[in-house]
PDB file of C-alpha atoms in Angstrom:
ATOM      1  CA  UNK A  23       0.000   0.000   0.000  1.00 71.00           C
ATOM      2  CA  UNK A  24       1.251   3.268  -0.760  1.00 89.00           C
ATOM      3  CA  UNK A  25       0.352   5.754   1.535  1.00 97.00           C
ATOM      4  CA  UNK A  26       1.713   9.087   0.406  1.00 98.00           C
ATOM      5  CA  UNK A  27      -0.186  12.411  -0.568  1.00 98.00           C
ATOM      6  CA  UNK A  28       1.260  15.741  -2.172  1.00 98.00           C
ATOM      7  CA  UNK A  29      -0.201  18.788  -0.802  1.00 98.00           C
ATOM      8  CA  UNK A  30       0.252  22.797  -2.596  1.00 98.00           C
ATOM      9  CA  UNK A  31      -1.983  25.467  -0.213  1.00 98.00           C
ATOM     10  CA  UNK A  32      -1.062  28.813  -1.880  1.00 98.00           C
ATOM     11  CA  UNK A  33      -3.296  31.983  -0.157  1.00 98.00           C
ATOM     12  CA  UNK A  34      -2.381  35.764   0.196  1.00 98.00           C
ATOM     13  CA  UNK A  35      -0.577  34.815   3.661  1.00 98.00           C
ATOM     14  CA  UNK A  36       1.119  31.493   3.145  1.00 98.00           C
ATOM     15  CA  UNK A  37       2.662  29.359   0.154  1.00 98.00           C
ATOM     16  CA  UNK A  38       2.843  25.887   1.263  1.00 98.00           C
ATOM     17  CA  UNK A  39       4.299  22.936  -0.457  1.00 98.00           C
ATOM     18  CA  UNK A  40       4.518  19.236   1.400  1.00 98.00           C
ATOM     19  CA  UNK A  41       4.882  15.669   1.225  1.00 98.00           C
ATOM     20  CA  UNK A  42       3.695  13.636   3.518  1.00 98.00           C
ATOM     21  CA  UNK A  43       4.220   9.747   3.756  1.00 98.00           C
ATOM     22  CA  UNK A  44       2.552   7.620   6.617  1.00 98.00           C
ATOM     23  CA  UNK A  45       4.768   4.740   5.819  1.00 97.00           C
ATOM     24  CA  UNK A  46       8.194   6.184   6.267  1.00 97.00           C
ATOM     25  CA  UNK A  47      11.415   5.705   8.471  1.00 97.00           C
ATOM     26  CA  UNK A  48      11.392   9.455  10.119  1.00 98.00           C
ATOM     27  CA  UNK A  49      12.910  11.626   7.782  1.00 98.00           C
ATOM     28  CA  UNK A  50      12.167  14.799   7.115  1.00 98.00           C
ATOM     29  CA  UNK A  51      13.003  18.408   5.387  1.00 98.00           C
ATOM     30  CA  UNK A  52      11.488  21.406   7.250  1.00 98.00           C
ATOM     31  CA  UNK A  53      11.619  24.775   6.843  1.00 98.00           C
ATOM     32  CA  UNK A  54       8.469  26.862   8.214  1.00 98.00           C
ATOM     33  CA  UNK A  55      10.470  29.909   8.701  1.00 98.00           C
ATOM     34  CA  UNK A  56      10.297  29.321  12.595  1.00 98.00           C
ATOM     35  CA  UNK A  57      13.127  27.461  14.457  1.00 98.00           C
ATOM     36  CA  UNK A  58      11.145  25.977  17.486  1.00 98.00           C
ATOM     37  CA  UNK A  59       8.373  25.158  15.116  1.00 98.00           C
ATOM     38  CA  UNK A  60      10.142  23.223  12.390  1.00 98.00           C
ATOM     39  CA  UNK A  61      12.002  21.123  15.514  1.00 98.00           C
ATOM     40  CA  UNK A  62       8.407  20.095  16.530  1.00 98.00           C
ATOM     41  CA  UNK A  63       7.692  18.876  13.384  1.00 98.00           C
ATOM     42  CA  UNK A  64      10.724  17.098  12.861  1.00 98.00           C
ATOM     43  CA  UNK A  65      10.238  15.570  16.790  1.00 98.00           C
ATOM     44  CA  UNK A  66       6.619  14.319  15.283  1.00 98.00           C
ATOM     45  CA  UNK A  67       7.740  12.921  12.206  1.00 98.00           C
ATOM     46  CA  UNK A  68      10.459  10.754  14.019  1.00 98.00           C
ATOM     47  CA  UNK A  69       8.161   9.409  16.867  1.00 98.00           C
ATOM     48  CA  UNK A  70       5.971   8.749  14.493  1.00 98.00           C
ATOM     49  CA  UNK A  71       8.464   6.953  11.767  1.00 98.00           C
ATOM     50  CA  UNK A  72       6.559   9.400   8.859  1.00 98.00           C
ATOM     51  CA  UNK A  73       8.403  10.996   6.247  1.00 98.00           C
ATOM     52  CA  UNK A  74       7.720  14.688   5.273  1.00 98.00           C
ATOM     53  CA  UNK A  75       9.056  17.764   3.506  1.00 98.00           C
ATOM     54  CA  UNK A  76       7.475  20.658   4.079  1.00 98.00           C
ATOM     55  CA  UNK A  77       8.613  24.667   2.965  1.00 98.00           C
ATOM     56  CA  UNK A  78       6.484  27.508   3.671  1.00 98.00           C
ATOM     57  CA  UNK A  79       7.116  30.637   2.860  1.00 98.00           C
ATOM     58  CA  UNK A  80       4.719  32.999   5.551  1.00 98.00           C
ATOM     59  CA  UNK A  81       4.259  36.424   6.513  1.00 98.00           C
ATOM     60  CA  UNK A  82       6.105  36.231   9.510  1.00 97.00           C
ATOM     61  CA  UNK A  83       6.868  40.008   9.403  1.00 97.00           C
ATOM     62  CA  UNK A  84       3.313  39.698  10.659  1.00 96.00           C
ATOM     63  CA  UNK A  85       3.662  36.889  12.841  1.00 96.00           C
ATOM     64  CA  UNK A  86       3.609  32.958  13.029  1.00 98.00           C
ATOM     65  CA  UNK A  87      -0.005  32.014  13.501  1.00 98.00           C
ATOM     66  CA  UNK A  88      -0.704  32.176   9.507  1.00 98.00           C
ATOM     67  CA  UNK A  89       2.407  30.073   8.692  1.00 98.00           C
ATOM     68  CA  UNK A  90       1.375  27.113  11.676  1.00 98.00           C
ATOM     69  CA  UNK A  91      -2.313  27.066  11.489  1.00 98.00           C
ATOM     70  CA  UNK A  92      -1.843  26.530   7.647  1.00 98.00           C
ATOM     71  CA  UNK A  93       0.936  24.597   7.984  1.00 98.00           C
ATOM     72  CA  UNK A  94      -1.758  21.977  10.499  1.00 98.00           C
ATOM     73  CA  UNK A  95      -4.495  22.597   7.468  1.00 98.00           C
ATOM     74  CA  UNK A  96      -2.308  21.313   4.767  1.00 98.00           C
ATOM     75  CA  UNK A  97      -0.539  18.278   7.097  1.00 98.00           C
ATOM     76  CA  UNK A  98      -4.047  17.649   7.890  1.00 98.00           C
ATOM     77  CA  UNK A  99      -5.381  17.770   3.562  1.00 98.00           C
ATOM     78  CA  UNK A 100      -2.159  14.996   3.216  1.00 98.00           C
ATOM     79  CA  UNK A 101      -3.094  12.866   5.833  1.00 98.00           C
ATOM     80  CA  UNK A 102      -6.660  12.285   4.988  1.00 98.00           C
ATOM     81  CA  UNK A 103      -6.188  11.990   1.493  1.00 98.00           C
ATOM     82  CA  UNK A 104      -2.949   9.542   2.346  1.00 98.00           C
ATOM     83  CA  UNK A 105      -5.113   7.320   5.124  1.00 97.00           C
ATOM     84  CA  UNK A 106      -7.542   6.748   2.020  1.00 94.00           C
ATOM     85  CA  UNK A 107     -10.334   4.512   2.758  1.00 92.00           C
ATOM     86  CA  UNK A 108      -8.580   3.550   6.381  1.00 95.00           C
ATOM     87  CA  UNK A 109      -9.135  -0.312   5.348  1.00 95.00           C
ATOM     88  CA  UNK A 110      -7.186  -2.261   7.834  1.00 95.00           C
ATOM     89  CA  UNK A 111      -5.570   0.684  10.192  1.00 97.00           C
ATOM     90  CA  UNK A 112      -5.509   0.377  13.869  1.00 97.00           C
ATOM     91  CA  UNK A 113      -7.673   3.542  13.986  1.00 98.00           C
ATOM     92  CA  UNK A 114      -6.930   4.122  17.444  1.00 98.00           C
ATOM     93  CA  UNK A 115      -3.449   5.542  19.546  1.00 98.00           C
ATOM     94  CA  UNK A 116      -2.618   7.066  22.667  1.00 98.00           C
ATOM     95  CA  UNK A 117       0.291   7.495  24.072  1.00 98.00           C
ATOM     96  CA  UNK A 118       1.522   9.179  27.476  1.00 98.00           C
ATOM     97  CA  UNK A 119       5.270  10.708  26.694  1.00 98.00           C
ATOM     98  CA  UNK A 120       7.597  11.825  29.413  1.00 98.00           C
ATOM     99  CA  UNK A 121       9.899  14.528  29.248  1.00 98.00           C
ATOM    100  CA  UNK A 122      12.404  15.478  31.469  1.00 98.00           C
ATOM    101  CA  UNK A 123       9.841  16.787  34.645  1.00 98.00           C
ATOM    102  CA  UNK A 124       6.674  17.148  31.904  1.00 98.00           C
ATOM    103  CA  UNK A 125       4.006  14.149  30.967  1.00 98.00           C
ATOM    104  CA  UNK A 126       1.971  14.867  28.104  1.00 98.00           C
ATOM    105  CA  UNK A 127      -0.990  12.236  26.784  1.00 98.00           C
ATOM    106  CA  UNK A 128      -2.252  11.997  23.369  1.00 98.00           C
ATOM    107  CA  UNK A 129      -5.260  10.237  22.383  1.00 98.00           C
ATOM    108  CA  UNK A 130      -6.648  10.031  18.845  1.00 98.00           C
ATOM    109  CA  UNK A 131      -9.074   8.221  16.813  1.00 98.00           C
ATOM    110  CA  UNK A 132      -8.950   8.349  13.023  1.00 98.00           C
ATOM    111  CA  UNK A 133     -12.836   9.283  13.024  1.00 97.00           C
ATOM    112  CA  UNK A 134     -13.883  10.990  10.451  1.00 96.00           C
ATOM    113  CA  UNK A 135     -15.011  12.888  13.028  1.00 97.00           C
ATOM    114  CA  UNK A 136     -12.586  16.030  13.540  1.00 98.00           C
ATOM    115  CA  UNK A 137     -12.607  17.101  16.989  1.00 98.00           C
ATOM    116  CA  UNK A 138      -9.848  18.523  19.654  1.00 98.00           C
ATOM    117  CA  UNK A 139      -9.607  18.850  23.138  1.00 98.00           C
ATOM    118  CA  UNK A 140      -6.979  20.731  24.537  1.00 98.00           C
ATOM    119  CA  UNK A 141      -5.435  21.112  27.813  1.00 98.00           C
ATOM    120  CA  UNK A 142      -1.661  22.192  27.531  1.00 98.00           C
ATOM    121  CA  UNK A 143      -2.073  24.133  30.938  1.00 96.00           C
ATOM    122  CA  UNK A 144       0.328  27.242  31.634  1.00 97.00           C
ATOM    123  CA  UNK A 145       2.856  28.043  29.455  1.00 98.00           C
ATOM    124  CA  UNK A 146       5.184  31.305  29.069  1.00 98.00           C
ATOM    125  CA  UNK A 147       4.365  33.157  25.723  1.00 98.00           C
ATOM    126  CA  UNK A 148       6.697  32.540  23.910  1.00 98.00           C
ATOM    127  CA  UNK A 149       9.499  29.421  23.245  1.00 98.00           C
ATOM    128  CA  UNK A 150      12.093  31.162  20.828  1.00 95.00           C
ATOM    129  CA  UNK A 151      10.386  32.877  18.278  1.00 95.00           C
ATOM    130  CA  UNK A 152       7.232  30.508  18.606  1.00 98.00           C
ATOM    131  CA  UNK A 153       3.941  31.970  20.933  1.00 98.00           C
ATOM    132  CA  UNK A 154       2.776  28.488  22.307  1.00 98.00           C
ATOM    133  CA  UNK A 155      -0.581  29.572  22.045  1.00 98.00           C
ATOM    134  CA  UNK A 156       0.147  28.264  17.928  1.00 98.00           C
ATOM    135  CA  UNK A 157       0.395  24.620  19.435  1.00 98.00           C
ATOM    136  CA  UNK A 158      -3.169  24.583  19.952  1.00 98.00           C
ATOM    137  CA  UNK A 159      -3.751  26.515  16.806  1.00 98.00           C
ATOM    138  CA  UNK A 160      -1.630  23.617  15.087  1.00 98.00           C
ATOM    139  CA  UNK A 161      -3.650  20.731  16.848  1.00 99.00           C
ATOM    140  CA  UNK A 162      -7.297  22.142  15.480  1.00 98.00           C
ATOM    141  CA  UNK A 163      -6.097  23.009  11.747  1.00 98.00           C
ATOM    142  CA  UNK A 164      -4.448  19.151  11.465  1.00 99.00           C
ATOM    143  CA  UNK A 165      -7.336  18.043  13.345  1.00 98.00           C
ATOM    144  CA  UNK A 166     -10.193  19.325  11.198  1.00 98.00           C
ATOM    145  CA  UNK A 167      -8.541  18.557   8.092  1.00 98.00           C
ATOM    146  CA  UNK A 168      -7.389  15.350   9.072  1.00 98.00           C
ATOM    147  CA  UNK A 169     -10.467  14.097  10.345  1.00 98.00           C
ATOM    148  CA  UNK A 170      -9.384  13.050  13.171  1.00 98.00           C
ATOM    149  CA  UNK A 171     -10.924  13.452  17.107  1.00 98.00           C
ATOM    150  CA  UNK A 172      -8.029  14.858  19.117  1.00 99.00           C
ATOM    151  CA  UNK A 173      -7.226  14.777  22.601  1.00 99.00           C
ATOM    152  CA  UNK A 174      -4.197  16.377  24.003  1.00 99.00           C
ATOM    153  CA  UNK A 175      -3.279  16.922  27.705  1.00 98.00           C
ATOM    154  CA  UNK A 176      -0.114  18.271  29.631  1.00 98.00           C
ATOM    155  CA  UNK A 177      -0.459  16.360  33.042  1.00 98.00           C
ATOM    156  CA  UNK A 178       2.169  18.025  35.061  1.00 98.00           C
ATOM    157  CA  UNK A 179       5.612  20.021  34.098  1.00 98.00           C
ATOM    158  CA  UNK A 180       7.306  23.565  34.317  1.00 98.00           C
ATOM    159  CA  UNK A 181       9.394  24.279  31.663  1.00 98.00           C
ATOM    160  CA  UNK A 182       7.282  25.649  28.455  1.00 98.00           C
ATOM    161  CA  UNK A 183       9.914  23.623  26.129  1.00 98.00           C
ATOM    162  CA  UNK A 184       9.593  20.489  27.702  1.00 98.00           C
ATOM    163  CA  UNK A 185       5.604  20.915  27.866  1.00 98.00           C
ATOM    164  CA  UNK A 186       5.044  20.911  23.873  1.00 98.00           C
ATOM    165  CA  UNK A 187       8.093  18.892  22.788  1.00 98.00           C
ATOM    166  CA  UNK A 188       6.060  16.004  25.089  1.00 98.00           C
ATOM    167  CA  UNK A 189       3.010  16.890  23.415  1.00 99.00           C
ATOM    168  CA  UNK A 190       4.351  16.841  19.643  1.00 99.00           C
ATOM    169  CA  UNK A 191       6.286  13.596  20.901  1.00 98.00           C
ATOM    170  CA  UNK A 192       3.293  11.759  21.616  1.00 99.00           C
ATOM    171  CA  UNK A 193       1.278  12.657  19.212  1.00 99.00           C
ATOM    172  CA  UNK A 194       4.150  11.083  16.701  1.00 98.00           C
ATOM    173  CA  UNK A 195       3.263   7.756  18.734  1.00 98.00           C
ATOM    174  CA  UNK A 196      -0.375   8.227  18.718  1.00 98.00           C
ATOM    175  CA  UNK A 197      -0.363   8.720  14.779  1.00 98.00           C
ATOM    176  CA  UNK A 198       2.142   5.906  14.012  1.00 98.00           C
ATOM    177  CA  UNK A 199       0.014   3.689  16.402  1.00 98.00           C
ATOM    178  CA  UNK A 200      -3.233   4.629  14.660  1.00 98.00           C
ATOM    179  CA  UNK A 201      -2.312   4.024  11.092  1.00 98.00           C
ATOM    180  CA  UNK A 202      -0.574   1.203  11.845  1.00 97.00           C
ATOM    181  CA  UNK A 203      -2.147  -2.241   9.550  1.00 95.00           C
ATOM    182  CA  UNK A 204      -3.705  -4.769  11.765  1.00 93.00           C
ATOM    183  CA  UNK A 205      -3.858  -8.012  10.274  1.00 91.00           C
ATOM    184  CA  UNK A 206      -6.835  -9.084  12.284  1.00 92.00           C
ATOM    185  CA  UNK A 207      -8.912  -6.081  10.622  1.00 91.00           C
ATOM    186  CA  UNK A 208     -10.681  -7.055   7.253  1.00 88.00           C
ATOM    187  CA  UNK A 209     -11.833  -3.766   5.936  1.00 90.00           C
ATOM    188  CA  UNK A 210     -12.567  -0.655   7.688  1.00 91.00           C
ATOM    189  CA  UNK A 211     -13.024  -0.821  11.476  1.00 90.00           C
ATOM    190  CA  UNK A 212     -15.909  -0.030  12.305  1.00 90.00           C
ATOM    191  CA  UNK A 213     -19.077  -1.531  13.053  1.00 87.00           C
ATOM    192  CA  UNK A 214     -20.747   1.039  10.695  1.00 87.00           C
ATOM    193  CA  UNK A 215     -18.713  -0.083   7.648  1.00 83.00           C
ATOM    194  CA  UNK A 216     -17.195   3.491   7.392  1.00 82.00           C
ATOM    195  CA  UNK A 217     -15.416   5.863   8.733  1.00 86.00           C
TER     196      UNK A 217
END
């Protein structure tokens, strides 16, 4: 099965171009224009053993929540149109990710019904050039768009850093868990027939 999906979003704010495969070995190209940003990608895309290239060229001169809530809309286009009918995927995948003094749990079910809750608790503003009030911005645009229900929750922790590097972590895991093929599963799991 060949799971990949191309994805061009082109608007007055953002130019996006990205690749996205769910059945790769972790590597990745990144360039969103913001530092912290692109390392949380590339943190996702390991944990979750997915390949992707992604450039966006944003107007950061205004700031970053164009670039990243795009950025989550066109991650989330790739991944629906690269989970295709879902025949034979796990569906499910949660995941509780330690880092340093922060725990962060991610649970997700490939749905078709897009939905987030989001609890990342207090955080300072800003993390390098990145506000961290984009990480929930991120989670709804890739949740909508992938179709995907969404829980994310920051348990416990201090430092800001630590906080959403668990959270993009485990929702790597999650994802790789979810899309994973289960032999047991003929078709699409779900008692409905669809998803």
């Amino acid at each position: 099965m060949n799971r990949v999906a191309a994805v061009n979003r082109e608007t007055a704010e953002t130019k996006i171009a990205l690749q996205l495969n769910l059945d790769g070995t972790g590597k990745s190209v990144i360039d969103s224009g913001i530092g912290f940003f692109d390392h949380m990608l590339n943190l996702m895309v390991v944990h979750g053993q997915l390949d992707l290239e992604l450039r966006c060229d944003g107007d950061l001169e205004v700031d970053g929540h164009h670039s990243v809530e795009d950025i989550g809309i066109a991650l989330g286009d790739a991944f629906k149109e690269a989970i295709s009918d879902k025949k034979g995927i796990c569906r499910y995948g949660t995941f509780y990710l330690p880092m340093d003094e922060s725990l962060a749990f991610v649970t997700l079910d490939i749905s078709g019904r897009p939905f987030l809750v989001y609890d990342g608790g207090e955080m300072s503003p800003m993390v390098g050039g990145f506000d961290t009030e984009l990480t929930e911005e991120f989670l709804r645009a890739f949740a909508m768009h992938a179709g995907i229900t969404l829980h994310v929750k920051v348990l416990y922790g201090t430092n800001t850093h630590h906080k959403i590097e668990a959270i993009f972590k485990a929702l790597g895991h999650a994802l790789r868990i979810a899309v994973s093929q289960d032999p047991k599963v003929k078709g699409v799991p779900s008692t409905k027939g669809m998803l």
